[in-house]
PDB file of C-alpha atoms and ligand atoms in Angstrom:
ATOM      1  CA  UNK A 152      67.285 122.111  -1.056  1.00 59.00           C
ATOM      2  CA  UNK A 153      67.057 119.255   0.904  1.00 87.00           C
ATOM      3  CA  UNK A 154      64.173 117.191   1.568  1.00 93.00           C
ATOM      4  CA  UNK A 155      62.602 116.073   4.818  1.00 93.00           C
ATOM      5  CA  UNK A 156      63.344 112.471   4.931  1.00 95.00           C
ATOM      6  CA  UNK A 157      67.193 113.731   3.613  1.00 96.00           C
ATOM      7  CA  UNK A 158      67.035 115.589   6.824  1.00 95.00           C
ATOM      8  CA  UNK A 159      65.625 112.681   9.033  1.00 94.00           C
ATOM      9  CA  UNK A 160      68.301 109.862   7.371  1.00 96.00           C
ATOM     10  CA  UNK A 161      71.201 112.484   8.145  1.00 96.00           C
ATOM     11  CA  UNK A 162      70.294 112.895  11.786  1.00 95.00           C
ATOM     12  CA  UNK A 163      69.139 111.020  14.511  1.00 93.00           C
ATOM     13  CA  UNK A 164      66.246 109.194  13.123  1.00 92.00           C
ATOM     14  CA  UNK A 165      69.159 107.237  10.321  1.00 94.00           C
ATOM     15  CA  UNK A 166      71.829 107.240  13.451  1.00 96.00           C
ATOM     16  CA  UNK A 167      68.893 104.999  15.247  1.00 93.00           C
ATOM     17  CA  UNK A 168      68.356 102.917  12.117  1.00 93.00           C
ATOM     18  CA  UNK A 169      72.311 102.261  11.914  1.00 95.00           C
ATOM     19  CA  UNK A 170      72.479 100.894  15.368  1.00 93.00           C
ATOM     20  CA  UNK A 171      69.713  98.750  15.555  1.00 90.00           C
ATOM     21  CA  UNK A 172      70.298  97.117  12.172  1.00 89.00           C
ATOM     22  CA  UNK A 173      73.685  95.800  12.292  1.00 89.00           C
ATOM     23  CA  UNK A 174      74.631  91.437  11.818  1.00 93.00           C
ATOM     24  CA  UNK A 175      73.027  90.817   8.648  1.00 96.00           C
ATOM     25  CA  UNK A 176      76.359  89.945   6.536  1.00 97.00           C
ATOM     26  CA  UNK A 177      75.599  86.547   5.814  1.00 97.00           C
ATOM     27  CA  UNK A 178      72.064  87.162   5.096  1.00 98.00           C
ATOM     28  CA  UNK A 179      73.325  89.650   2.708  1.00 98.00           C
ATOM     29  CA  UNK A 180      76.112  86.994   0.983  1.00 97.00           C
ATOM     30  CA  UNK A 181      73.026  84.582   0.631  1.00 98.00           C
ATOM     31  CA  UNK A 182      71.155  86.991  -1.086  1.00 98.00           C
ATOM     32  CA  UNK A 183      73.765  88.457  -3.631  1.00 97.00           C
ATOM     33  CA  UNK A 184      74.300  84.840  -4.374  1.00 95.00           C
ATOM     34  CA  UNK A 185      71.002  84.409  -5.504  1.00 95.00           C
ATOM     35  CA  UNK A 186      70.554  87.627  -6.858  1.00 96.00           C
ATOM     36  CA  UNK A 187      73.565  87.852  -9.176  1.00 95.00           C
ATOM     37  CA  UNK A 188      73.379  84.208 -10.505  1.00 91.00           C
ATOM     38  CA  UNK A 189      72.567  85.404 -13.690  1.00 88.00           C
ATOM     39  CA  UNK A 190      75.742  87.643 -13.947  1.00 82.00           C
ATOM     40  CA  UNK A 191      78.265  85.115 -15.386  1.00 68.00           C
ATOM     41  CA  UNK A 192      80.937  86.582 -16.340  1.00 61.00           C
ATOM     42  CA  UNK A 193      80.837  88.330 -13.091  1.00 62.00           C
ATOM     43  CA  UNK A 194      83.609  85.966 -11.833  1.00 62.00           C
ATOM     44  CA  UNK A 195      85.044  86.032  -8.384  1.00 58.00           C
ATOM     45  CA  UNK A 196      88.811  86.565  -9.311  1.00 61.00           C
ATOM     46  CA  UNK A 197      87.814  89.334 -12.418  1.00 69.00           C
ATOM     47  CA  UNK A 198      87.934  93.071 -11.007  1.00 83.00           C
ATOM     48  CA  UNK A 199      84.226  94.537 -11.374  1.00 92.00           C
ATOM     49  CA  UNK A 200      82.833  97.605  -9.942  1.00 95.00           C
ATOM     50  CA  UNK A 201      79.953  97.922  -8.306  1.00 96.00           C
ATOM     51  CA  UNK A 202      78.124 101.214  -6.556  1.00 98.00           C
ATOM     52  CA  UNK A 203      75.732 100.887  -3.826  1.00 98.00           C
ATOM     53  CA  UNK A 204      72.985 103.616  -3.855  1.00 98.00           C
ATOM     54  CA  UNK A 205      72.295 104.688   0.197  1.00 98.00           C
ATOM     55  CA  UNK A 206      74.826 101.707   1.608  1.00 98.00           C
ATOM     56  CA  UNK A 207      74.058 102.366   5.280  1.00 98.00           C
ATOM     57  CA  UNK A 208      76.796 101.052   7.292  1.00 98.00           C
ATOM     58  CA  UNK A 209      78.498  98.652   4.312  1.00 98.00           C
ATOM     59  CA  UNK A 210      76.430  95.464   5.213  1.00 98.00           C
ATOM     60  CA  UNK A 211      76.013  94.594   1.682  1.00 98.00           C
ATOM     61  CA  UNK A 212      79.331  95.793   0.436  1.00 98.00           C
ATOM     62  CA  UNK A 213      81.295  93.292   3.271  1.00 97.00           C
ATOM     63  CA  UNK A 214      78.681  90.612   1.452  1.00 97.00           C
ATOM     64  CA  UNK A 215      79.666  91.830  -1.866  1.00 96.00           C
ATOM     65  CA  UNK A 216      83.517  91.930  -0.632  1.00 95.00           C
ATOM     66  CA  UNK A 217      83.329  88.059   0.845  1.00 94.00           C
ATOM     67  CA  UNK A 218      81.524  86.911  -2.563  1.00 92.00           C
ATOM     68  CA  UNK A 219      84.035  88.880  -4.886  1.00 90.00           C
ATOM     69  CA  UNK A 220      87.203  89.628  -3.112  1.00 90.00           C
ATOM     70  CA  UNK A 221      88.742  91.624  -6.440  1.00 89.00           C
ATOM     71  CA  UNK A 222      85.809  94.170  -7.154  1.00 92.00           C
ATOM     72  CA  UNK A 223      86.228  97.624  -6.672  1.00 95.00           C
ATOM     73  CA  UNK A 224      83.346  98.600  -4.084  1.00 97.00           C
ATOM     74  CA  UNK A 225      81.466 102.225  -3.855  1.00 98.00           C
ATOM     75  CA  UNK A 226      78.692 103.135  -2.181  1.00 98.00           C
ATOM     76  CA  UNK A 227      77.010 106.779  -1.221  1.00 98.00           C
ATOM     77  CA  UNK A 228      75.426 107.107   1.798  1.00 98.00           C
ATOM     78  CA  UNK A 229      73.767 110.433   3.603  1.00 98.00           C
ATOM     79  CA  UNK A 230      74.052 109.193   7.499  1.00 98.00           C
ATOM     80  CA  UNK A 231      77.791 110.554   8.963  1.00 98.00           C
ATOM     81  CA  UNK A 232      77.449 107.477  11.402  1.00 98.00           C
ATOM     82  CA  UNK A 233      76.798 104.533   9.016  1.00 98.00           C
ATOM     83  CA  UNK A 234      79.958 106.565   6.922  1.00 98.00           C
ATOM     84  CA  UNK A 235      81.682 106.394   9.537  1.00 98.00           C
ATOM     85  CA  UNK A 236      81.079 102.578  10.191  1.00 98.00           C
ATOM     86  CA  UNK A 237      81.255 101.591   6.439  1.00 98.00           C
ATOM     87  CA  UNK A 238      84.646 103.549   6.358  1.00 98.00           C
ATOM     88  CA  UNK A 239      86.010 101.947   9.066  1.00 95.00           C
ATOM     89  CA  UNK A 240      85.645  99.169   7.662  1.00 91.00           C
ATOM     90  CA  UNK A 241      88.366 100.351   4.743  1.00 88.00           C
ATOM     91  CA  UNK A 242      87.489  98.227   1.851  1.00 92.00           C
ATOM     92  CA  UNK A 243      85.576 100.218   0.043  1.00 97.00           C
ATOM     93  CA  UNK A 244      84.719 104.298  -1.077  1.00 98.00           C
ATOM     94  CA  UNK A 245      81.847 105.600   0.576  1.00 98.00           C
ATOM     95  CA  UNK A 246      80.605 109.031  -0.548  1.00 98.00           C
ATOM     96  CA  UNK A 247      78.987 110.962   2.208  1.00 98.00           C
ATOM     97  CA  UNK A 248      76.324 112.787   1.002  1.00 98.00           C
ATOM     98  CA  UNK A 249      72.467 112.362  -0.469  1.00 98.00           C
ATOM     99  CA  UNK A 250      71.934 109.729  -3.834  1.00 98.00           C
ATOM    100  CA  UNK A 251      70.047 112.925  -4.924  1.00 98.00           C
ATOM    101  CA  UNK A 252      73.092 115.220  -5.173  1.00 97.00           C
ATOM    102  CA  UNK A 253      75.310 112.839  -6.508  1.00 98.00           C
ATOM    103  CA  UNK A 254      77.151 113.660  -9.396  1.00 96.00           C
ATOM    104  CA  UNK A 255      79.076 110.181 -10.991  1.00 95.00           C
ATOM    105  CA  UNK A 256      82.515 110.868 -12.425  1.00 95.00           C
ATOM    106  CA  UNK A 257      82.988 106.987 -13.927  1.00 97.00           C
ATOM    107  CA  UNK A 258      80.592 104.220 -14.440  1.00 97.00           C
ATOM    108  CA  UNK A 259      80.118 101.019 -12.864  1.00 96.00           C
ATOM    109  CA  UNK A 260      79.719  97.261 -13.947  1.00 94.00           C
ATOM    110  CA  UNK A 261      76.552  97.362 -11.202  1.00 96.00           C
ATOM    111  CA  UNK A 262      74.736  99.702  -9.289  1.00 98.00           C
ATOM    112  CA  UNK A 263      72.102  98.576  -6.828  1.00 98.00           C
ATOM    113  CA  UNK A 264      69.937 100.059  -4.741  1.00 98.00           C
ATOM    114  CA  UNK A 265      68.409  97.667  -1.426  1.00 98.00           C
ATOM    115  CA  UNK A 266      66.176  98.819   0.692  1.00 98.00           C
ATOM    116  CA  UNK A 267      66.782 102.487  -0.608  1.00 98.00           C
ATOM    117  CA  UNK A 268      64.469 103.458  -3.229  1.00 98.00           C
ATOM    118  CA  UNK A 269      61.696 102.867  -1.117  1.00 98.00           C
ATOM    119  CA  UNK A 270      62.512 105.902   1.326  1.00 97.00           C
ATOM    120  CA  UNK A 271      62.524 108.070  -1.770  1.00 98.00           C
ATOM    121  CA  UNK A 272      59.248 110.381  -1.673  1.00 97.00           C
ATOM    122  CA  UNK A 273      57.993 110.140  -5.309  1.00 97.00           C
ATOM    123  CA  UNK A 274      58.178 113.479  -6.214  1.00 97.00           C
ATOM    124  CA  UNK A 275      62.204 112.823  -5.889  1.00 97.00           C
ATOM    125  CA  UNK A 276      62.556 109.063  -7.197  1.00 98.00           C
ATOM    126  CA  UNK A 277      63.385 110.056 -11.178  1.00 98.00           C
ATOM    127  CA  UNK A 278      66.394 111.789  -9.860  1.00 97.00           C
ATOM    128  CA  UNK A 279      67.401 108.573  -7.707  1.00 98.00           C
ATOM    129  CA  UNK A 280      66.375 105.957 -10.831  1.00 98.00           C
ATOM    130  CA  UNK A 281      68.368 108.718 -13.031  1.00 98.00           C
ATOM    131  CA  UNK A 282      71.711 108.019 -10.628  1.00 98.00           C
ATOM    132  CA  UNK A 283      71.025 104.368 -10.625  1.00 98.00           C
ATOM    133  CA  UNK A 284      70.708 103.659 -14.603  1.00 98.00           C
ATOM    134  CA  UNK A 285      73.477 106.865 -15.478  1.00 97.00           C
ATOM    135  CA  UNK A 286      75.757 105.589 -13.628  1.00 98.00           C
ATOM    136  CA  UNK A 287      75.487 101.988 -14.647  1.00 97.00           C
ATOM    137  CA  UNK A 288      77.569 100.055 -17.495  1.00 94.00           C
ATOM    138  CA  UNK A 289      75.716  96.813 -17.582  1.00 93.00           C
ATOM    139  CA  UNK A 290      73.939  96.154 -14.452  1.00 95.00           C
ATOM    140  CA  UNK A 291      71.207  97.117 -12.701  1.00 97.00           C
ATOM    141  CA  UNK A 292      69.874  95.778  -9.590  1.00 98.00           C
ATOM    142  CA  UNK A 293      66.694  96.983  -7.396  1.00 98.00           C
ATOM    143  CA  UNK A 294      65.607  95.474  -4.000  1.00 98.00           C
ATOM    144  CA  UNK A 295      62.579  96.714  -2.476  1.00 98.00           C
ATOM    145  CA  UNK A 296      59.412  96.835  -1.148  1.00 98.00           C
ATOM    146  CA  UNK A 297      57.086  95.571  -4.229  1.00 98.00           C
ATOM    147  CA  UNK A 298      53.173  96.743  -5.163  1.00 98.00           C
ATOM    148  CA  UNK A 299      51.782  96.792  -7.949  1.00 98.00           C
ATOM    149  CA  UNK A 300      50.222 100.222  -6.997  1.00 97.00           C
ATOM    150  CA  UNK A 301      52.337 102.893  -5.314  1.00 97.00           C
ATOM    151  CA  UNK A 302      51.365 102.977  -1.581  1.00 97.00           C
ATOM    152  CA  UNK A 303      52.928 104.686   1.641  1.00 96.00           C
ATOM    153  CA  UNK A 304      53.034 102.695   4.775  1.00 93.00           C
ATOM    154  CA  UNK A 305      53.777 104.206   8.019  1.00 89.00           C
ATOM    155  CA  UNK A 306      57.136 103.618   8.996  1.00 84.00           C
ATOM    156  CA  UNK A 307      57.933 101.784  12.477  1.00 71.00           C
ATOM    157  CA  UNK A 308      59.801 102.135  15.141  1.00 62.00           C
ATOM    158  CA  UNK A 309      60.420 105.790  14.307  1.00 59.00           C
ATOM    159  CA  UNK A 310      59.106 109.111  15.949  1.00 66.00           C
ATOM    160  CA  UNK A 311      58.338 109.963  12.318  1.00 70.00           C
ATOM    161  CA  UNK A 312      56.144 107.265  11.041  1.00 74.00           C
ATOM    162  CA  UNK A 313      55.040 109.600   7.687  1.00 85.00           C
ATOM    163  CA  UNK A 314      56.733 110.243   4.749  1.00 91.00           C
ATOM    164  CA  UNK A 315      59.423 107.514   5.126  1.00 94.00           C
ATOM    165  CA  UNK A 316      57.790 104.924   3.415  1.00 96.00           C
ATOM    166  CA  UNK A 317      56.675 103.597   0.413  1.00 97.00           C
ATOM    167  CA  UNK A 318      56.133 100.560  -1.751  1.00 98.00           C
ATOM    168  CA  UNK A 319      55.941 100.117  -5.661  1.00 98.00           C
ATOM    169  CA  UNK A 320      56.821  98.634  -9.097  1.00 98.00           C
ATOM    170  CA  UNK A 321      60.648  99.933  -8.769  1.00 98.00           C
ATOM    171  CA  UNK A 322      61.772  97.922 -11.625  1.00 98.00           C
ATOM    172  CA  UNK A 323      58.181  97.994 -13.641  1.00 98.00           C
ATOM    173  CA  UNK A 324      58.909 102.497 -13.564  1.00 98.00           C
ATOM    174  CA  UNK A 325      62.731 101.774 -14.738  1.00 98.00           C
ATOM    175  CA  UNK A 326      61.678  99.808 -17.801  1.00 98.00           C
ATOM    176  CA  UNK A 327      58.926 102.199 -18.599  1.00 98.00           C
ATOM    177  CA  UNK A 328      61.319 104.809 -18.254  1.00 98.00           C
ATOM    178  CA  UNK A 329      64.143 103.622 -19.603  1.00 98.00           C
ATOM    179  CA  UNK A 330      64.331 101.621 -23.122  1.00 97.00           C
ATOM    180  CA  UNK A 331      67.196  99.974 -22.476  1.00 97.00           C
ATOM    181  CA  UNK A 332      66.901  97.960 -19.729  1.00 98.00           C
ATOM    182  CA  UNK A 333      66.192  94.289 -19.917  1.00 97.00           C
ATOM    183  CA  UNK A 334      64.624  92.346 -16.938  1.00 98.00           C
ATOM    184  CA  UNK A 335      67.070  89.069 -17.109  1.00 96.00           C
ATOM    185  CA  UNK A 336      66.130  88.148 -13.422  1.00 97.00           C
ATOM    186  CA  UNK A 337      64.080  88.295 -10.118  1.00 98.00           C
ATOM    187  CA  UNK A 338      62.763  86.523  -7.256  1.00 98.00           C
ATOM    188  CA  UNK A 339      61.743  87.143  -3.117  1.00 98.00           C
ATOM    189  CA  UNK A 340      63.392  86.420  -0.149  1.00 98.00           C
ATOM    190  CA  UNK A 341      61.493  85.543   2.659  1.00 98.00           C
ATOM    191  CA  UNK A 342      61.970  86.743   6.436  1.00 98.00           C
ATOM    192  CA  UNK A 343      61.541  83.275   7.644  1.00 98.00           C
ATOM    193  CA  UNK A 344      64.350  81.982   5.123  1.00 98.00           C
ATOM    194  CA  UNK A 345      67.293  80.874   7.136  1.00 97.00           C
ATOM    195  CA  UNK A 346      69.091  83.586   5.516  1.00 97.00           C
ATOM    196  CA  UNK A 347      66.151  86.305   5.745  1.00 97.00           C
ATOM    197  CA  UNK A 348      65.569  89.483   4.140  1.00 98.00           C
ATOM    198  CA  UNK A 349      62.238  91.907   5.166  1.00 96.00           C
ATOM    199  CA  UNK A 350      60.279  90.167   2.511  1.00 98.00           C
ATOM    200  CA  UNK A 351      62.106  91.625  -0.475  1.00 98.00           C
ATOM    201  CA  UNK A 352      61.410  91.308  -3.982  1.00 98.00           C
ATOM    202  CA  UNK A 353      64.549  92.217  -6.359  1.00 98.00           C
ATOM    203  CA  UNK A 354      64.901  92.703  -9.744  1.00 98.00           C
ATOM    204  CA  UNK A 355      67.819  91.977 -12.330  1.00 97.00           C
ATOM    205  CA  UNK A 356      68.164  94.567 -15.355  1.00 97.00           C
ATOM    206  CA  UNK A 357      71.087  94.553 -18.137  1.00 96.00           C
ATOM    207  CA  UNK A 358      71.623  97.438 -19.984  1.00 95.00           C
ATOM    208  CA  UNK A 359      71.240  96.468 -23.435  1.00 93.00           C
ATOM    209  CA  UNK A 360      72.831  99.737 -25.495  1.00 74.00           C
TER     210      UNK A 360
HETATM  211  C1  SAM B 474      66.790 100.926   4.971  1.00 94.86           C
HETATM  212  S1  SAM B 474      68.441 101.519   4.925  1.00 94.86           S
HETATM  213  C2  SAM B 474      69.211 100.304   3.882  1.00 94.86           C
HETATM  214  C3  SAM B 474      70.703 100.259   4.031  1.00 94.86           C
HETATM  215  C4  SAM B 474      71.387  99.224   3.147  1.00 94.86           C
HETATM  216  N1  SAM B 474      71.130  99.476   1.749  1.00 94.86           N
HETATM  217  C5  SAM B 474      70.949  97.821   3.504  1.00 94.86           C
HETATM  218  O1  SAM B 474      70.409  97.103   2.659  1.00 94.86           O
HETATM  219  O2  SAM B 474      71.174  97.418   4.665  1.00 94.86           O
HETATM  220  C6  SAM B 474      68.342 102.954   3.884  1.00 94.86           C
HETATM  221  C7  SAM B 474      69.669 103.678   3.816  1.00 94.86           C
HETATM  222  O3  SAM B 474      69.577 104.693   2.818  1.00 94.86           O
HETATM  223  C8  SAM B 474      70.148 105.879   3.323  1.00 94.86           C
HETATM  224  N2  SAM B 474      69.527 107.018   2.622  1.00 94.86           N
HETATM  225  C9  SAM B 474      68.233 107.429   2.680  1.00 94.86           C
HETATM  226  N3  SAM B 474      68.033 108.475   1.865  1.00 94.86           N
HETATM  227  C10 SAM B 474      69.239 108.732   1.285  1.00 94.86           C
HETATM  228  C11 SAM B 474      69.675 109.682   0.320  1.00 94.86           C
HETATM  229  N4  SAM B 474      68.839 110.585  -0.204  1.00 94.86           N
HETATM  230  N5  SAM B 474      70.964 109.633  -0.081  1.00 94.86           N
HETATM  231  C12 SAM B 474      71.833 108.708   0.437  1.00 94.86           C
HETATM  232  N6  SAM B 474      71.474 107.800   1.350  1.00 94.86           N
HETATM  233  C13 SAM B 474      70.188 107.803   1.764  1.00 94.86           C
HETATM  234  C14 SAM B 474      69.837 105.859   4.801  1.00 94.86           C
HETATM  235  O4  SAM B 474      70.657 106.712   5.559  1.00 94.86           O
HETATM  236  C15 SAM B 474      70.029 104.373   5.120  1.00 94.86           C
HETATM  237  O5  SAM B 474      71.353 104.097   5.462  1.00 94.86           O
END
């Protein structure tokens, strides 16, 4: 059965967020940068994979394409009109569907999630960390909204300002919950950086087994 925000991404309230949150490409190059220094051997002209958990309209896949021209790029994503964008696109799958249905048939050298987890009500976010480590060979990498204790903030510029929201120690529940993660990385990107993010704090995790 779906769940309410499922039902407010897939219709009108994610086709609003799509349009009004386009342009952020080189933001998003400066940011994977940064965030995957500490992936070495993940060289530009080596073919990696990486999956994208809730990829909107393939912002951070174009980064990901720019940075690493030979990686094989997936992402899932539950609005038709950011599919539809990200598709058009053409370099990379995109699923349509929720991160909470999906079933992986392969594994892939990184999985992130930006910006996603935190639209997860709790009751439903072991099934979303449970994608994003499964599906995962080596890496693992979160980019949220961080507090140290779970809180919901109202959302904005939406009719529905409840339920959509929510901040938290993403990475601290993935290394409680799963032993074999090892934090190798993180940092915050600020919204008045040249290159700005909405003040988000990511974390890098290696599988270790
Ligand atoms: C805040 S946007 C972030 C988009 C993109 N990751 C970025 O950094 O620009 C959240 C995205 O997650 C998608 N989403 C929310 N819940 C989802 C779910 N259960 N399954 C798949 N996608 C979902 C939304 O449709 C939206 O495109």
């Amino acid at each position: 059965m779906n769940t309410p925000q499922e039902a407010a991404w897939r219709g009108e309230f994610g086709d609003r967020y799509t349009d009004r949150n386009m342009g952020k490409v080189p933001a998003n190059r400066a940011f994977f940068r940064k965030a995957l220094t500490s992936c070495r051997w993940f060289r530009m002209d080596e073919q990696h994979s990486i999956l994208e958990l809730g990829c909107g309209a393939g912002e951070n896949l174009q980064a990901l394409r720019q940075l690493y021209p030979a990686h094989h790029l997936e992402g899932v994503e539950i609005n038709p009109k950011a599919v539809a964008i990200a598709r058009g696109w053409g370099n990379a799958m995109i699923h349509e569907g929720s991160v909470l249905d999906f079933q992986p048939t392969r594994k892939y050298d990184l999985v992130l999630s930006k910006g996603f987890c935190i639209h997860i009500p709790p009751t439903e976010l072991a099934r979303a960390y449970d994608v994003l480590v499964r599906s995962s060979k080596r890496w693992v990498l979160v980019a949220e909204y961080y507090s140290p204790r779970p809180v919901e903030i109202p959302y904005r510029n939406a009719q529905i300002s409840d339920g959509m929201l929510w901040k938290r120690d993403f990475a601290g529940d993935l290394l409680n919950a799963y032993q074999e993660l090892r934090l190798v990385d993180y940092g915050f990107v600020y919204h008045r950086d040249p290159y700005p993010q909405d003040d988000l704090t990511w974390f890098l995790m290696e599988k270790t087994q």
